[in-house]
């Protein structure tokens, strides 16, 4: 009853929607459903039984054990859940079954609405080869490449040679950058073929591949389209998604700094032509590669809601999930192309549980022992499906959240993003916030001079963390010293009745030493009132703040500037630091003869057996984690294999 | 950090005076006397000499070994200037033997008497005793006198036990009779790679039992913190150990006459912890980490774990709730399902008794499937050792708050600070299962050989594997939302602060040792 009254201005759509997904996107869809007065059904694997999306939904059904092919990809179980709950429609989110035509067919057979495009559009666009043919026919610019099925490695090599290196190899059925490999020679093509076909088989049950010309130094810019079942289609402007690592997006923004209105319009119109060519309905994304001369080439069309859709929502004011639900119910689009604005600027950072110091991000797992989103800040949107205490497991995508900030200008949105990243508290897993912050404050990014090669170009030796300038370092050191003294002074504040009267020694001058990286910094601190004055590295810093020693966030005023700090530094008194210099360095155990997986995962293939002698660089085994396959190779020349793992999940062994 | 507290009396095993080689002093003295220095000047000279200790050469030698000198250790342990060394002018009597004098060896009667003086004083004023041990054992040359010296110290340790907290920090070899002093104290901490504790060293071991063993294997920090359970914590080096000691000291009351200290707290006492609502897995067989629960409930995630690497199926340690020191005991489902066995029972019992002796409230988190079965345990005397934990909880008169997070089965339920053992407040989470045993085992016994075991099991779960049977009988006071646990415990501790409970008069109790 309440729902009805809330939504009396919204058109009647569905009574109950099942969301065939998990994590942030499931939560995202549920939010709009709630707004529209629609009841929601969550599905979940057994390990997700207390996940946020399960708690948010009105009903929840367990569809199987943790591995995705037994739960979130388990169509039988999901169909059962639909029948059991009487859901009238299914929103698939992204990934999983979102672009699975078989699933869409089965829903149609049972008269359940699939909130997405029709089966034929999924089929046409889901197949990378077919989609290019259709795009060509619809007069959309396409990349030179091979449109066909590749059966053997040698065939792949021949095709690659015909197109001319570099080429890109990926699974036909796969979306996004997953499973995409770039090859510069025949050897890499063979390897790429092997990995891509294996990944294609394990993720999609379809080992067809696509090989095409690889455009060097491109930008990845995509157009959001929205179409209804009555032949109307709109383009909702672009999203710039060039900041990628291993072909997965990290930072996105809308609009793009690179497009001029003419190019934008041309891209938008071609995207709409393509949508119309396949009688597309619902929200979809047409991805383009844009070269430095603003030539754009059709890459693929994603027939689903895209991860980075929030930034489009921010600048257009549309709720894409709401539009998808309306369209699925058969309503006409409410908007005309001229109604679609670009209001301000929006940036999205994908916050991942991964170690940014290893290849810009290798998955890490663990329990979020502390977790606090910066949602108290204005014009910040956080789409997440986890909370404090949630586990990031090897089974699913390691994304923690999508952090979106917006503002009237790009500079404003960027400033907010910096603030939001500083206010984000994540403990228990390694996360990529240091990298995100580094990207959005990098001069090249700020100037808009980016391409998909941004990360490897800016950090050719990998990301090494933020390099502090002298004054910033002083500020950090001074804050650490002030925090240390505050903590020490607090220990003196023993409450209650002490047998011996407490008379803290009045002291307002300290000599300390802070360890930062490899360096030690001596400093002198004086306190007067609430202000600490710290002399360090030849400079003077004044620090004051409301010290809450229980909070992971430390809002401080440093030399008159407000800053939000989170850090962990070792501070020693002068005496302790002096004595510490006598302490012996403990030599870590020599582990060079042990091959350790860089991340937790499942061993999917072992290429050696005990007793084998392997050469440096030879593949030992293949680890799969979060749908990525990684080859582990021997690091020392000429060694014998002593032990190989037998069971999946084991991830260390000696050779 | 300890500035606001009255000065503690450090027991300087090998008080710095020991470091002054007799010969130098004598020569200096002689020199002073011919120079006709005033008495004050002579005192000053001597004081300087004492401060330098065994001379720069010896200091360097000690540093080379990765160790600090006794004086440096004491300086770091205490705040600068808060420490006045007693008996600075006591000279070592035994250096005439020409033995290599280590600057920090407990080497004889003289020092034993130093120690005894200090310990007597500590007990008189009610101040904790911290011993920094670095001793090679009895000096054979000193003969029976050194044995007497040990015994004098042991007696003080025993008399001070339960009166003032006693902590030993082992910072070098500690062999022979000397080991019994740390063994008698409440907590023994070790420094990795440089400290050893053993009755007899590897050479003697070899000659007696023909075993080849290194010092490290025989009595290093790793051995004692993981295998023997002799030591309660190991630290990387001297500096780490001493800084941690200061942190640790802040948890402790000064004596058995003092309340548990309350530090200013910035962590709201009514803070809700939503993550606890989902921490216990849906499947009762699945493990979770009890440390996650403890850390989110206590102030500022600050938990000083005692024996973190020994008998890991039970977690014990100190934390604060709304600023007040509490002792935490929790079964650890992650290790051996959190069952109670010989080692975990003894570990828990000793900790509980320390808390009780020093007025520290005890918070117990229960997820225990029972006592570990098997011949190893029975032959080892699990009955006797398990009884220790039962005994300790039962005799404790400090505030006792218990939270049953999941399993509380059988006798182990009784043991873990149950209502029946005078638990003041006993809570159950909705996931709690208070029963004689798990469903599967129970059904196998009750319905032995019968069919429909699965059905019976489901019925058992419905009837017994939940907190209700215990709640209706008053064995748990309330079934609470896990997220409110911190708030409730903080409030209860306020109320229980004035708890007074006295056990019947006795000369002393007779715990099943």
Short mmCIF file of N, CA and C in Angstrom, two decimals, chain A residues 46-47 49-50 55 367 369-370 387-389 488 490-495 497-505 507 510 547-550 570 572-573 575-576 579-580 582-584 586, chain B residues 1 3-6 63 66-68 72 75-76 125-126 192-193 236-240 243 246 250 254-255 258-259 261-267 275 278-279 282-283 286 292 300-301:
data_model
loop_
_atom_site.label_atom_id
_atom_site.label_comp_id
_atom_site.label_asym_id
_atom_site.label_seq_id
_atom_site.Cartn_x
_atom_site.Cartn_y
_atom_site.Cartn_z
N UNK A 46 25.73 -19.63 -1.63
CA UNK A 46 25.71 -19.87 -0.18
C UNK A 46 26.66 -18.94 0.58
N UNK A 47 27.82 -18.61 0.00
CA UNK A 47 28.74 -17.74 0.73
C UNK A 47 28.23 -16.30 0.79
N UNK A 49 25.17 -15.51 1.57
CA UNK A 49 23.85 -15.53 2.21
C UNK A 49 23.59 -14.31 3.09
N UNK A 50 24.65 -13.66 3.56
CA UNK A 50 24.37 -12.45 4.35
C UNK A 50 24.92 -11.20 3.66
N UNK A 55 20.28 -8.64 1.92
CA UNK A 55 19.57 -7.95 3.00
C UNK A 55 18.67 -6.84 2.47
N UNK A 367 39.02 -9.96 4.58
CA UNK A 367 37.81 -9.46 5.22
C UNK A 367 37.99 -7.97 5.44
N UNK A 369 37.97 -5.45 7.50
CA UNK A 369 37.87 -5.31 8.95
C UNK A 369 37.36 -3.92 9.33
N UNK A 370 37.68 -2.93 8.52
CA UNK A 370 37.10 -1.61 8.72
C UNK A 370 36.72 -1.08 7.35
N UNK A 387 29.98 -4.20 2.92
CA UNK A 387 29.98 -3.36 4.11
C UNK A 387 31.08 -3.86 5.04
N UNK A 388 31.27 -3.15 6.12
CA UNK A 388 32.29 -3.59 7.07
C UNK A 388 32.02 -5.04 7.46
N UNK A 389 33.04 -5.86 7.44
CA UNK A 389 32.88 -7.25 7.80
C UNK A 389 32.68 -8.17 6.60
N UNK A 488 50.54 9.46 23.44
CA UNK A 488 51.34 9.30 24.66
C UNK A 488 50.73 10.11 25.81
N UNK A 490 47.69 10.90 26.10
CA UNK A 490 46.43 10.27 26.49
C UNK A 490 46.66 9.13 27.48
N UNK A 491 47.78 8.38 27.29
CA UNK A 491 48.04 7.25 28.19
C UNK A 491 48.21 7.72 29.63
N UNK A 492 48.53 8.98 29.78
CA UNK A 492 48.70 9.48 31.15
C UNK A 492 47.37 9.78 31.80
N UNK A 493 46.35 9.88 30.97
CA UNK A 493 45.06 10.29 31.51
C UNK A 493 44.33 9.07 32.03
N UNK A 494 44.72 8.64 33.21
CA UNK A 494 44.07 7.50 33.83
C UNK A 494 42.95 8.03 34.71
N UNK A 495 41.75 7.55 34.44
CA UNK A 495 40.59 8.04 35.17
C UNK A 495 40.38 7.20 36.42
N UNK A 497 39.70 6.48 40.64
CA UNK A 497 40.45 6.83 41.84
C UNK A 497 41.73 6.02 41.90
N UNK A 498 42.83 6.71 41.76
CA UNK A 498 44.11 6.03 41.88
C UNK A 498 44.59 6.16 43.32
N UNK A 499 45.18 5.11 43.77
CA UNK A 499 45.72 5.14 45.13
C UNK A 499 46.76 6.25 45.25
N UNK A 500 47.59 6.33 44.24
CA UNK A 500 48.61 7.37 44.22
C UNK A 500 48.10 8.50 43.34
N UNK A 501 48.08 9.73 43.84
CA UNK A 501 47.53 10.80 43.02
C UNK A 501 48.29 10.95 41.72
N UNK A 502 47.55 11.12 40.66
CA UNK A 502 48.17 11.21 39.35
C UNK A 502 48.64 12.64 39.10
N UNK A 503 49.88 12.79 38.83
CA UNK A 503 50.39 14.14 38.55
C UNK A 503 51.25 14.07 37.30
N UNK A 504 50.60 14.18 36.14
CA UNK A 504 51.36 14.07 34.89
C UNK A 504 52.49 15.08 34.86
N UNK A 505 53.60 14.63 34.40
CA UNK A 505 54.73 15.55 34.30
C UNK A 505 54.43 16.52 33.17
N UNK A 507 55.11 18.49 30.31
CA UNK A 507 56.19 18.48 29.34
C UNK A 507 55.63 19.04 28.05
N UNK A 510 59.46 17.75 22.90
CA UNK A 510 59.86 16.36 22.66
C UNK A 510 60.82 16.27 21.49
N UNK A 547 41.54 15.66 18.06
CA UNK A 547 42.13 14.33 18.02
C UNK A 547 41.15 13.30 18.51
N UNK A 548 40.65 12.51 17.60
CA UNK A 548 39.86 11.35 18.01
C UNK A 548 40.70 10.13 17.71
N UNK A 549 41.24 9.55 18.77
CA UNK A 549 42.19 8.46 18.57
C UNK A 549 41.50 7.16 18.20
N UNK A 550 40.17 7.14 18.24
CA UNK A 550 39.46 5.92 17.86
C UNK A 550 39.09 5.92 16.39
N UNK A 570 55.75 4.58 11.92
CA UNK A 570 56.36 4.22 13.19
C UNK A 570 57.06 5.44 13.75
N UNK A 572 59.25 6.92 17.00
CA UNK A 572 60.03 6.53 18.15
C UNK A 572 60.52 7.78 18.86
N UNK A 573 60.72 7.66 20.17
CA UNK A 573 61.36 8.76 20.87
C UNK A 573 62.81 8.79 20.41
N UNK A 575 65.44 8.61 22.11
CA UNK A 575 66.21 7.56 22.77
C UNK A 575 65.96 6.21 22.08
N UNK A 576 64.68 5.91 21.85
CA UNK A 576 64.36 4.62 21.23
C UNK A 576 64.98 4.53 19.84
N UNK A 579 68.69 3.84 20.16
CA UNK A 579 68.95 2.45 20.55
C UNK A 579 68.56 1.50 19.42
N UNK A 580 67.54 1.89 18.67
CA UNK A 580 67.07 1.04 17.58
C UNK A 580 68.18 0.83 16.53
N UNK A 582 71.08 0.13 17.02
CA UNK A 582 71.96 -1.00 17.39
C UNK A 582 71.31 -2.35 17.09
N UNK A 583 70.02 -2.30 16.78
CA UNK A 583 69.30 -3.57 16.60
C UNK A 583 69.69 -4.18 15.25
N UNK A 584 69.95 -5.47 15.25
CA UNK A 584 70.40 -6.10 14.01
C UNK A 584 69.27 -6.18 12.99
N UNK A 586 67.12 -8.14 10.58
CA UNK A 586 66.81 -9.57 10.47
C UNK A 586 66.76 -9.92 8.99
N UNK B 1 54.71 6.95 28.80
CA UNK B 1 53.37 6.43 28.92
C UNK B 1 53.01 6.11 30.36
N UNK B 3 54.01 7.67 32.93
CA UNK B 3 54.40 8.79 33.77
C UNK B 3 53.38 9.09 34.87
N UNK B 4 52.12 8.98 34.51
CA UNK B 4 51.10 9.38 35.46
C UNK B 4 50.95 8.38 36.58
N UNK B 5 51.56 7.23 36.42
CA UNK B 5 51.43 6.21 37.45
C UNK B 5 52.58 6.38 38.41
N UNK B 6 52.45 5.89 39.63
CA UNK B 6 53.57 5.99 40.56
C UNK B 6 54.75 5.19 40.01
N UNK B 63 76.22 -4.25 22.09
CA UNK B 63 75.50 -3.80 20.89
C UNK B 63 75.79 -4.72 19.72
N UNK B 66 73.63 -7.42 19.17
CA UNK B 66 72.24 -7.07 18.88
C UNK B 66 71.45 -6.81 20.15
N UNK B 67 72.15 -6.52 21.22
CA UNK B 67 71.45 -6.32 22.49
C UNK B 67 71.78 -4.95 23.05
N UNK B 68 70.94 -4.49 23.94
CA UNK B 68 71.20 -3.22 24.62
C UNK B 68 71.82 -3.52 25.98
N UNK B 72 70.59 1.00 29.19
CA UNK B 72 69.78 1.43 28.04
C UNK B 72 68.38 0.80 28.10
N UNK B 75 66.39 2.59 30.70
CA UNK B 75 66.05 3.94 30.25
C UNK B 75 64.88 3.92 29.27
N UNK B 76 64.93 2.95 28.38
CA UNK B 76 63.88 2.88 27.36
C UNK B 76 62.56 2.41 27.96
N UNK B 125 54.91 -1.01 48.80
CA UNK B 125 54.15 0.13 48.26
C UNK B 125 53.07 -0.31 47.28
N UNK B 126 53.13 -1.54 46.83
CA UNK B 126 52.15 -2.02 45.86
C UNK B 126 52.47 -1.54 44.47
N UNK B 192 63.31 -12.35 20.33
CA UNK B 192 63.64 -13.37 19.33
C UNK B 192 65.15 -13.38 19.05
N UNK B 193 65.67 -14.54 18.82
CA UNK B 193 67.05 -14.78 18.39
C UNK B 193 68.13 -14.50 19.43
N UNK B 236 60.63 -8.84 18.31
CA UNK B 236 61.72 -8.88 17.34
C UNK B 236 63.08 -8.57 17.95
N UNK B 237 63.15 -7.53 18.77
CA UNK B 237 64.44 -7.14 19.33
C UNK B 237 64.22 -6.41 20.65
N UNK B 238 65.31 -6.00 21.27
CA UNK B 238 65.23 -5.36 22.58
C UNK B 238 64.31 -4.14 22.58
N UNK B 239 64.46 -3.32 21.54
CA UNK B 239 63.70 -2.07 21.50
C UNK B 239 62.21 -2.37 21.38
N UNK B 240 61.87 -3.27 20.44
CA UNK B 240 60.47 -3.66 20.28
C UNK B 240 59.91 -4.20 21.59
N UNK B 243 59.39 -1.39 24.19
CA UNK B 243 58.28 -0.49 23.85
C UNK B 243 56.94 -1.20 24.04
N UNK B 246 55.93 -1.35 27.62
CA UNK B 246 55.28 -0.12 28.11
C UNK B 246 53.80 -0.14 27.77
N UNK B 250 50.52 -0.52 30.62
CA UNK B 250 49.40 0.40 30.75
C UNK B 250 48.06 -0.30 30.98
N UNK B 254 48.17 -1.49 39.55
CA UNK B 254 49.45 -1.46 40.26
C UNK B 254 49.60 -2.65 41.19
N UNK B 255 48.49 -3.03 41.80
CA UNK B 255 48.56 -4.15 42.74
C UNK B 255 47.18 -4.73 42.91
N UNK B 258 44.42 -2.32 43.89
CA UNK B 258 44.00 -1.25 42.99
C UNK B 258 43.02 -1.77 41.95
N UNK B 259 42.12 -0.90 41.51
CA UNK B 259 41.19 -1.32 40.46
C UNK B 259 41.89 -1.38 39.11
N UNK B 261 42.89 -0.21 35.66
CA UNK B 261 42.98 1.20 35.24
C UNK B 261 41.95 1.55 34.17
N UNK B 262 41.53 2.79 34.19
CA UNK B 262 40.60 3.30 33.17
C UNK B 262 41.29 4.46 32.47
N UNK B 263 41.52 4.28 31.19
CA UNK B 263 42.17 5.32 30.41
C UNK B 263 41.10 6.14 29.69
N UNK B 264 41.40 7.37 29.41
CA UNK B 264 40.47 8.19 28.62
C UNK B 264 40.21 7.48 27.29
N UNK B 265 38.94 7.34 26.95
CA UNK B 265 38.60 6.61 25.72
C UNK B 265 37.92 7.52 24.72
N UNK B 266 38.31 7.39 23.46
CA UNK B 266 37.66 8.17 22.41
C UNK B 266 36.65 7.33 21.63
N UNK B 267 36.56 6.07 21.99
CA UNK B 267 35.68 5.16 21.26
C UNK B 267 34.33 5.14 21.98
N UNK B 275 28.87 -5.16 11.59
CA UNK B 275 29.52 -6.31 10.94
C UNK B 275 29.37 -7.59 11.78
N UNK B 278 26.70 -10.37 10.88
CA UNK B 278 26.88 -11.36 9.82
C UNK B 278 28.16 -12.17 9.99
N UNK B 279 28.84 -12.01 11.11
CA UNK B 279 30.16 -12.65 11.20
C UNK B 279 30.07 -14.17 11.40
N UNK B 282 26.50 -18.89 8.31
CA UNK B 282 25.23 -19.58 8.33
C UNK B 282 25.42 -21.07 8.62
N UNK B 283 26.45 -21.67 8.01
CA UNK B 283 26.71 -23.09 8.22
C UNK B 283 27.41 -23.25 9.55
N UNK B 286 31.19 -24.06 9.62
CA UNK B 286 32.17 -23.15 9.01
C UNK B 286 32.83 -22.28 10.08
N UNK B 292 38.34 -11.31 15.00
CA UNK B 292 37.55 -10.27 14.33
C UNK B 292 36.47 -9.74 15.26
N UNK B 300 38.97 0.89 20.19
CA UNK B 300 40.01 1.24 19.21
C UNK B 300 40.75 0.05 18.61
N UNK B 301 40.09 -1.10 18.58
CA UNK B 301 40.68 -2.32 18.01
C UNK B 301 42.00 -2.68 18.66
#
